[in-house]
Amino acid sequence: MMQNFNAESFKQFLRVFFGRGILVQISLVIILIFVFSALLAPILTPYTPLEQDLTQMFANPSAAHLLGTDNIGRDFFTRLLYGAQISLVVSLLSSVWAGVVGIILGLIAGYFEGLASSIIMRVIDAQLSIPSLIFSMVLGMVIGQSIPGMAIAIGIGAIPSYTRMVYGMVLSLKHNDYITAAALVGQSETKILLKHLLPNCFAPLIVIFTMSLGTAIMVEAGLAYLGVGIAAPTPAWGVMVSEGYKYLTQHPRLAILPGLCVMLVVVAFNIVGDGLRDALDPRLRGKL
Amino acid sequence: MINFIIKRILVSFVVVFLVSLFVFSIMHILPGDPVRLAMGFEATEQDVQRVREQLNLNKPLVEQYVLWIGGLFRGEFGISIAYHRTVAALLQERLPRTINLGIPAMIFAIIVGVGFGIISALWRGKWIDQVITLISTLGAGTPQFWLGIVGIYIFAIGLNWFPMQGYTAPNQDFALYLKKAVMPVFCMAIVMFASLARQTRSSMLEVINQDYIRTARAYGISEFSVIFRHALKNALIPVITIIGLQVRVVIGGSLLVEQVFNIPGIGTMLTSAVSNRDYFVVQSCVLIISLFTVAANLIVDVLYGVFDPRIRLARG
């Protein structure tokens, strides 16, 4: 469907995508707010996320501090905005990097049968036997707990879903006549892979990419919460939940609001992913 | 069938072997000396050297690997530098706690998830379907640690129904175990529940629209029998795969849930081992966790073959 991309099919896509009900629209709005808060954080708030005001500890929400302040007087709204920035950066970096590596591995494993294929797919199986949270945590220990380090570690955890999808698509497509024809007229294998096989994976790839953005945010928050990811005082949402948990009885908002942000954004990415799947290619339903 | 099972077992061995290589190499990729890092810089060089020898770290790599694997078969998992105890003793103490919460979580997720999925499919488009779909959509995206904290705020601090945190063994005080287990079990189950409800719903809908279901109805077979004898059996096949895949998600979630509820299980041990750089604990824990998930998937695959002769014949 994406190959003969035209105005008609785009309209059809929009109709199905937005026809899925109000949830898709709300989710899109949430994602937009998320992205804008991340990009415009320095403009949207007069404070910085690390700036302490010890005269204003645990201040309640007011005009000066929209959502109040935390245990050392840092503006909570500011920290939430900068938290969005970290989530956005980590999820984009990790998903792009996972996508590139995962697609290449999937193309190779699917197109060239034999040893390379078995090795790649068994390594993917092995990785899938370790929960992705634990896998990224152990890798993070090796790579380091910086933002790029965590993005790499989380991204490696996301590679299998790309590889398996591309692998399956290539296996089912490579015996088609047009692939055989391309090989017969002497097109190189790289060209066949990139020009004829990869474009067929476009629709499911968009869906997986959307979903993996949500998953990455979830894993990042989990690791930060456990204290083995991005560490305090960086205002990652998971760090904020873990710090706020200590003051749950008196100041529940400190733990509950950042977690709510994680949930809203992850659910929004999942719903949009579902919507994209149905609108781009209904046959994918139940497979992704 | 036998061929199929043997083949699956061999593949599982390859997978476990690769995982063991992965966790083994991590210790050797790390910059610096893991023993020195774990024991701190106040430890004397002799002490460090002694521990190094004790752990066979002075031997060549291949020999180290063989010794490590050989030790695992004898139940020797190395020692924890942070806890000053053998990993085997730690596991013996902590594994039952994680299992006592993880297994009920999986059972809960399977029963409620599949049940909700069926209800959702049978009343497609009705309010109950919409409610269940909304719950499972939210469930799949809820951070488990956050759900736990919200639960503690509402049910422990606010309503005082359950204790805030902690764990009691079921054979010690069963009533207290139940009280403390309700929230952690629910949090561990939520992600698996969500994906099972979704998968059951969609495969049930697919099956209900098949010709043979229409034929069964046309023959005047009761609706109950059509659903539970004919439709459900086929609809559950893809659901079984999801159950196998979700085992790892429940185990991963146990890290977060144990941390929130302060449960001294495998999850909290692994988390603190990673922060303390207690490599031997990390190695053994990750390998054991992967053994669990590989075994679960093996069982699921074999069950799959039993339930569906088409798969058995195609793969055997």
Tab-separated table of C-alpha atoms in Angstrom, chain B:
chain	number	residue	atom	x	y	z
B	1	MET	CA	5.975	-35.797	17.948
B	2	ILE	CA	9.095	-37.212	19.628
B	3	ASN	CA	11.244	-35.662	16.898
B	4	PHE	CA	9.567	-32.331	17.403
B	5	ILE	CA	10.173	-32.392	21.167
B	6	ILE	CA	13.814	-33.428	20.778
B	7	LYS	CA	14.374	-30.669	18.252
B	8	ARG	CA	12.844	-28.101	20.580
B	9	ILE	CA	14.973	-29.297	23.499
B	10	LEU	CA	18.137	-28.979	21.402
B	11	VAL	CA	17.214	-25.442	20.362
B	12	SER	CA	16.605	-24.581	24.035
B	13	PHE	CA	20.079	-25.820	24.907
B	14	VAL	CA	21.608	-23.623	22.224
B	15	VAL	CA	19.688	-20.638	23.598
B	16	VAL	CA	20.809	-21.266	27.182
B	17	PHE	CA	24.379	-21.739	25.978
B	18	LEU	CA	24.295	-18.368	24.205
B	19	VAL	CA	22.877	-16.676	27.310
B	20	SER	CA	25.638	-18.207	29.419
B	21	LEU	CA	28.240	-16.841	26.964
B	22	PHE	CA	26.579	-13.426	27.158
B	23	VAL	CA	26.581	-13.169	30.938
B	24	PHE	CA	30.042	-14.671	31.168
B	25	SER	CA	31.530	-12.206	28.701
B	26	ILE	CA	29.955	-9.213	30.443
B	27	MET	CA	32.227	-9.705	33.406
B	28	HIS	CA	35.245	-9.702	31.150
B	29	ILE	CA	34.211	-6.743	29.017
B	30	LEU	CA	33.911	-4.549	32.076
B	31	PRO	CA	36.730	-2.142	32.576
B	32	GLY	CA	38.741	-2.698	35.740
B	33	ASP	CA	38.966	-5.612	38.085
B	34	PRO	CA	35.547	-6.783	39.263
B	35	VAL	CA	36.948	-8.216	42.486
B	36	ARG	CA	38.775	-5.022	43.367
B	37	LEU	CA	35.686	-2.979	42.520
B	38	ALA	CA	33.435	-5.186	44.617
B	39	MET	CA	35.755	-5.404	47.619
B	40	GLY	CA	36.565	-1.723	47.651
B	41	PHE	CA	39.909	0.006	47.646
B	42	GLU	CA	40.543	-0.492	51.345
B	43	ALA	CA	40.955	-4.278	50.840
B	44	THR	CA	44.575	-5.449	50.775
B	45	GLU	CA	46.138	-6.792	47.602
B	46	GLN	CA	46.529	-10.221	49.252
B	47	ASP	CA	42.823	-10.430	50.065
B	48	VAL	CA	41.879	-9.456	46.564
B	49	GLN	CA	44.308	-12.003	45.147
B	50	ARG	CA	42.888	-14.703	47.437
B	51	VAL	CA	39.297	-14.028	46.318
B	52	ARG	CA	40.455	-13.921	42.716
B	53	GLU	CA	41.938	-17.394	43.083
B	54	GLN	CA	38.889	-18.619	44.943
B	55	LEU	CA	36.750	-17.514	42.010
B	56	ASN	CA	39.165	-18.984	39.464
B	57	LEU	CA	39.673	-15.556	37.934
B	58	ASN	CA	43.416	-16.163	37.584
B	59	LYS	CA	42.838	-19.033	35.127
B	60	PRO	CA	42.550	-18.750	31.326
B	61	LEU	CA	39.138	-17.634	30.002
B	62	VAL	CA	38.029	-20.944	28.530
B	63	GLU	CA	38.915	-22.779	31.716
B	64	GLN	CA	37.052	-20.194	33.784
B	65	TYR	CA	33.959	-20.681	31.676
B	66	VAL	CA	34.136	-24.478	31.940
B	67	LEU	CA	34.664	-24.281	35.712
B	68	TRP	CA	31.739	-21.878	36.074
B	69	ILE	CA	29.348	-24.086	34.083
B	70	GLY	CA	30.618	-27.209	35.860
B	71	GLY	CA	29.961	-25.495	39.181
B	72	LEU	CA	26.417	-24.637	38.132
B	73	PHE	CA	25.704	-28.324	37.522
B	74	ARG	CA	26.886	-29.100	41.047
B	75	GLY	CA	24.725	-26.306	42.452
B	76	GLU	CA	27.680	-23.986	43.083
B	77	PHE	CA	26.867	-20.535	41.815
B	78	GLY	CA	29.884	-18.699	43.194
B	79	ILE	CA	29.880	-16.276	46.090
B	80	SER	CA	28.298	-12.899	46.555
B	81	ILE	CA	30.933	-10.358	47.466
B	82	ALA	CA	28.370	-7.868	48.749
B	83	TYR	CA	26.400	-10.327	50.907
B	84	HIS	CA	29.454	-12.422	51.933
B	85	ARG	CA	27.468	-15.592	51.284
B	86	THR	CA	27.237	-18.214	48.584
B	87	VAL	CA	24.901	-17.361	45.747
B	88	ALA	CA	23.300	-20.792	46.181
B	89	ALA	CA	22.282	-19.958	49.764
B	90	LEU	CA	20.925	-16.578	48.675
B	91	LEU	CA	18.915	-18.177	45.906
B	92	GLN	CA	17.541	-20.820	48.231
B	93	GLU	CA	16.312	-18.116	50.545
B	94	ARG	CA	15.008	-15.649	47.962
B	95	LEU	CA	13.767	-17.690	45.005
B	96	PRO	CA	10.711	-19.097	46.895
B	97	ARG	CA	9.540	-15.559	47.690
B	98	THR	CA	9.611	-14.493	44.061
B	99	ILE	CA	7.926	-17.734	43.007
B	100	ASN	CA	5.244	-17.438	45.696
B	101	LEU	CA	4.221	-14.125	44.173
B	102	GLY	CA	5.049	-14.758	40.514
B	103	ILE	CA	3.084	-17.984	40.065
B	104	PRO	CA	-0.152	-16.591	41.598
B	105	ALA	CA	0.347	-13.517	39.402
B	106	MET	CA	0.557	-15.663	36.267
B	107	ILE	CA	-2.455	-17.766	37.280
B	108	PHE	CA	-4.451	-14.634	38.037
B	109	ALA	CA	-3.432	-13.051	34.726
B	110	ILE	CA	-4.323	-16.176	32.746
B	111	ILE	CA	-7.746	-16.715	34.336
B	112	VAL	CA	-8.850	-13.094	34.357
B	113	GLY	CA	-7.148	-12.179	31.068
B	114	VAL	CA	-8.610	-15.075	29.076
B	115	GLY	CA	-11.983	-14.693	30.810
B	116	PHE	CA	-12.181	-10.980	30.058
B	117	GLY	CA	-11.042	-11.622	26.491
B	118	ILE	CA	-13.874	-14.111	25.921
B	119	ILE	CA	-16.461	-11.789	27.473
B	120	SER	CA	-15.152	-8.944	25.362
B	121	ALA	CA	-15.404	-10.970	22.148
B	122	LEU	CA	-18.887	-12.327	22.888
B	123	TRP	CA	-20.259	-8.865	23.627
B	124	ARG	CA	-18.290	-7.116	20.923
B	125	GLY	CA	-19.018	-3.390	20.716
B	126	LYS	CA	-21.160	-3.389	23.862
B	127	TRP	CA	-20.224	-1.308	26.904
B	128	ILE	CA	-18.595	-4.284	28.646
B	129	ASP	CA	-16.311	-4.813	25.647
B	130	GLN	CA	-15.353	-1.152	25.673
B	131	VAL	CA	-14.616	-1.192	29.402
B	132	ILE	CA	-12.451	-4.314	29.131
B	133	THR	CA	-10.617	-2.943	26.092
B	134	LEU	CA	-9.940	0.308	27.928
B	135	ILE	CA	-8.652	-1.546	31.017
B	136	SER	CA	-6.330	-3.721	28.955
B	137	THR	CA	-5.062	-0.746	26.929
B	138	LEU	CA	-4.280	1.153	30.120
B	139	GLY	CA	-2.847	-1.971	31.764
B	140	ALA	CA	-0.362	-2.531	28.956
B	141	GLY	CA	1.023	0.994	29.375
B	142	THR	CA	1.007	1.377	33.142
B	143	PRO	CA	4.405	1.439	34.829
B	144	GLN	CA	4.160	-1.365	37.376
B	145	PHE	CA	6.154	0.506	40.016
B	146	TRP	CA	3.780	3.439	39.738
B	147	LEU	CA	0.704	1.221	39.956
B	148	GLY	CA	2.167	-0.265	43.126
B	149	ILE	CA	2.730	3.172	44.652
B	150	VAL	CA	-0.769	4.345	43.731
B	151	GLY	CA	-2.117	1.109	45.243
B	152	ILE	CA	-0.176	1.707	48.457
B	153	TYR	CA	-1.466	5.278	48.624
B	154	ILE	CA	-5.096	4.269	48.165
B	155	PHE	CA	-5.378	0.856	49.845
B	156	ALA	CA	-2.667	0.944	52.493
B	157	ILE	CA	-2.379	4.594	53.522
B	158	GLY	CA	-5.900	5.751	52.655
B	159	LEU	CA	-8.194	2.798	53.328
B	160	ASN	CA	-5.834	0.772	55.517
B	161	TRP	CA	-6.978	-2.501	53.932
B	162	PHE	CA	-3.530	-3.972	53.362
B	163	PRO	CA	-0.095	-3.565	54.927
B	164	MET	CA	2.102	-1.085	53.016
B	165	GLN	CA	5.030	-3.326	52.262
B	166	GLY	CA	6.798	-6.539	53.080
B	167	TYR	CA	6.472	-10.254	52.645
B	168	THR	CA	5.458	-13.147	54.876
B	169	ALA	CA	5.924	-16.757	53.812
B	170	PRO	CA	2.607	-18.576	53.222
B	171	ASN	CA	3.607	-21.481	55.476
B	172	GLN	CA	4.348	-19.056	58.301
B	173	ASP	CA	1.114	-17.100	58.404
B	174	PHE	CA	-1.134	-17.696	55.430
B	175	ALA	CA	-3.615	-14.928	56.196
B	176	LEU	CA	-0.841	-12.358	56.487
B	177	TYR	CA	0.777	-13.707	53.311
B	178	LEU	CA	-2.496	-13.137	51.455
B	179	LYS	CA	-2.897	-9.630	52.830
B	180	LYS	CA	0.617	-8.655	51.820
B	181	ALA	CA	0.483	-10.469	48.479
B	182	VAL	CA	-2.700	-8.966	46.999
B	183	MET	CA	-1.164	-5.738	45.708
B	184	PRO	CA	2.198	-7.095	44.483
B	185	VAL	CA	0.499	-10.006	42.709
B	186	PHE	CA	-1.916	-7.637	41.010
B	187	CYS	CA	0.914	-5.343	39.872
B	188	MET	CA	2.982	-8.247	38.566
B	189	ALA	CA	-0.021	-9.608	36.689
B	190	ILE	CA	-1.248	-6.411	35.030
B	191	VAL	CA	0.901	-6.458	31.872
B	192	MET	CA	0.362	-10.160	31.203
B	193	PHE	CA	-3.358	-9.767	31.898
B	194	ALA	CA	-3.585	-6.910	29.402
B	195	SER	CA	-1.951	-8.738	26.535
B	196	LEU	CA	-3.858	-11.960	27.211
B	197	ALA	CA	-7.201	-10.141	27.233
B	198	ARG	CA	-6.352	-8.460	23.921
B	199	GLN	CA	-5.076	-11.624	22.274
B	200	THR	CA	-8.001	-13.752	23.474
B	201	ARG	CA	-10.488	-11.177	22.234
B	202	SER	CA	-9.017	-10.907	18.771
B	203	SER	CA	-8.455	-14.619	18.204
B	204	MET	CA	-11.913	-15.401	19.573
B	205	LEU	CA	-13.446	-12.912	17.120
B	206	GLU	CA	-11.485	-14.456	14.286
B	207	VAL	CA	-12.679	-17.970	15.136
B	208	ILE	CA	-16.313	-16.977	15.663
B	209	ASN	CA	-16.482	-15.756	12.071
B	210	GLN	CA	-15.240	-19.041	10.628
B	211	ASP	CA	-17.456	-21.288	8.519
B	212	TYR	CA	-17.427	-24.227	10.889
B	213	ILE	CA	-18.812	-22.117	13.711
B	214	ARG	CA	-21.632	-20.959	11.473
B	215	THR	CA	-22.233	-24.571	10.497
B	216	ALA	CA	-22.323	-25.615	14.143
B	217	ARG	CA	-24.887	-22.900	14.833
B	218	ALA	CA	-26.901	-23.891	11.768
B	219	TYR	CA	-27.094	-27.425	13.115
B	220	GLY	CA	-28.825	-25.993	16.163
B	221	ILE	CA	-26.035	-26.779	18.635
B	222	SER	CA	-26.534	-24.701	21.769
B	223	GLU	CA	-24.690	-21.403	21.892
B	224	PHE	CA	-22.853	-22.507	25.047
B	225	SER	CA	-21.548	-25.609	23.323
B	226	VAL	CA	-20.597	-23.661	20.178
B	227	ILE	CA	-18.538	-21.218	22.201
B	228	PHE	CA	-16.928	-23.495	24.736
B	229	ARG	CA	-16.574	-26.731	22.768
B	230	HIS	CA	-15.842	-25.522	19.283
B	231	ALA	CA	-14.694	-21.918	19.249
B	232	LEU	CA	-12.646	-21.641	22.422
B	233	LYS	CA	-10.420	-24.628	21.678
B	234	ASN	CA	-9.162	-23.077	18.461
B	235	ALA	CA	-9.109	-19.541	19.756
B	236	LEU	CA	-6.841	-20.500	22.636
B	237	ILE	CA	-3.980	-21.746	20.450
B	238	PRO	CA	-2.458	-18.308	19.781
B	239	VAL	CA	-3.216	-17.391	23.399
B	240	ILE	CA	-0.933	-20.186	24.615
B	241	THR	CA	1.960	-18.607	22.708
B	242	ILE	CA	1.313	-15.301	24.425
B	243	ILE	CA	1.364	-17.045	27.803
B	244	GLY	CA	4.808	-18.421	26.989
B	245	LEU	CA	6.086	-15.042	25.846
B	246	GLN	CA	4.674	-13.212	28.832
B	247	VAL	CA	6.535	-15.289	31.420
B	248	ARG	CA	9.574	-13.095	30.883
B	249	VAL	CA	7.493	-9.971	31.295
B	250	VAL	CA	6.216	-11.154	34.677
B	251	ILE	CA	9.775	-11.953	35.784
B	252	GLY	CA	11.006	-8.562	34.578
B	253	GLY	CA	8.144	-6.874	36.381
B	254	SER	CA	9.050	-8.639	39.609
B	255	LEU	CA	12.157	-6.425	39.814
B	256	LEU	CA	10.012	-3.306	39.950
B	257	VAL	CA	7.262	-4.736	42.118
B	258	GLU	CA	9.660	-6.222	44.668
B	259	GLN	CA	11.404	-2.884	44.917
B	260	VAL	CA	8.163	-0.978	45.549
B	261	PHE	CA	6.837	-3.440	48.116
B	262	ASN	CA	10.231	-4.072	49.683
B	263	ILE	CA	10.125	-7.828	49.080
B	264	PRO	CA	13.486	-9.587	49.537
B	265	GLY	CA	13.208	-11.789	46.439
B	266	ILE	CA	15.319	-12.436	43.362
B	267	GLY	CA	14.340	-9.119	41.804
B	268	THR	CA	15.625	-6.917	44.608
B	269	MET	CA	18.731	-9.091	44.859
B	270	LEU	CA	19.489	-8.677	41.151
B	271	THR	CA	18.860	-4.933	41.290
B	272	SER	CA	21.165	-4.406	44.228
B	273	ALA	CA	23.741	-6.744	42.682
B	274	VAL	CA	23.819	-4.527	39.605
B	275	SER	CA	24.249	-1.367	41.672
B	276	ASN	CA	26.881	-3.000	43.914
B	277	ARG	CA	28.662	-4.545	40.936
B	278	ASP	CA	28.266	-7.974	42.524
B	279	TYR	CA	29.002	-9.742	39.259
B	280	PHE	CA	28.684	-13.327	40.352
B	281	VAL	CA	25.168	-12.749	41.594
B	282	VAL	CA	24.275	-10.976	38.334
B	283	GLN	CA	25.714	-13.830	36.258
B	284	SER	CA	23.853	-16.557	38.087
B	285	CYS	CA	20.584	-14.649	38.415
B	286	VAL	CA	20.386	-13.779	34.731
B	287	LEU	CA	21.197	-17.348	33.732
B	288	ILE	CA	18.579	-18.771	36.086
B	289	ILE	CA	15.945	-16.327	34.891
B	290	SER	CA	16.648	-17.265	31.307
B	291	LEU	CA	16.427	-20.976	32.237
B	292	PHE	CA	12.941	-20.286	33.607
B	293	THR	CA	11.738	-18.510	30.498
B	294	VAL	CA	13.326	-21.036	28.145
B	295	ALA	CA	11.675	-23.868	30.086
B	296	ALA	CA	8.334	-22.064	30.005
B	297	ASN	CA	8.574	-21.570	26.263
B	298	LEU	CA	9.601	-25.176	25.762
B	299	ILE	CA	6.543	-26.364	27.678
B	300	VAL	CA	4.339	-23.996	25.716
B	301	ASP	CA	5.738	-25.191	22.393
B	302	VAL	CA	5.214	-28.827	23.310
B	303	LEU	CA	1.659	-28.079	24.497
B	304	TYR	CA	1.118	-26.279	21.225
B	305	GLY	CA	2.111	-29.420	19.367
B	306	VAL	CA	-0.247	-31.489	21.533
B	307	PHE	CA	-3.177	-29.135	20.985
B	308	ASP	CA	-2.630	-28.552	17.308
B	309	PRO	CA	-1.622	-31.525	15.146
B	310	ARG	CA	-1.018	-29.177	12.195
B	311	ILE	CA	1.959	-27.632	13.965
B	312	ARG	CA	3.286	-30.970	15.148
B	313	LEU	CA	3.250	-32.319	11.599
B	314	ALA	CA	4.666	-29.210	10.005
B	315	ARG	CA	7.549	-28.847	12.423
B	316	GLY	CA	8.246	-32.458	13.334
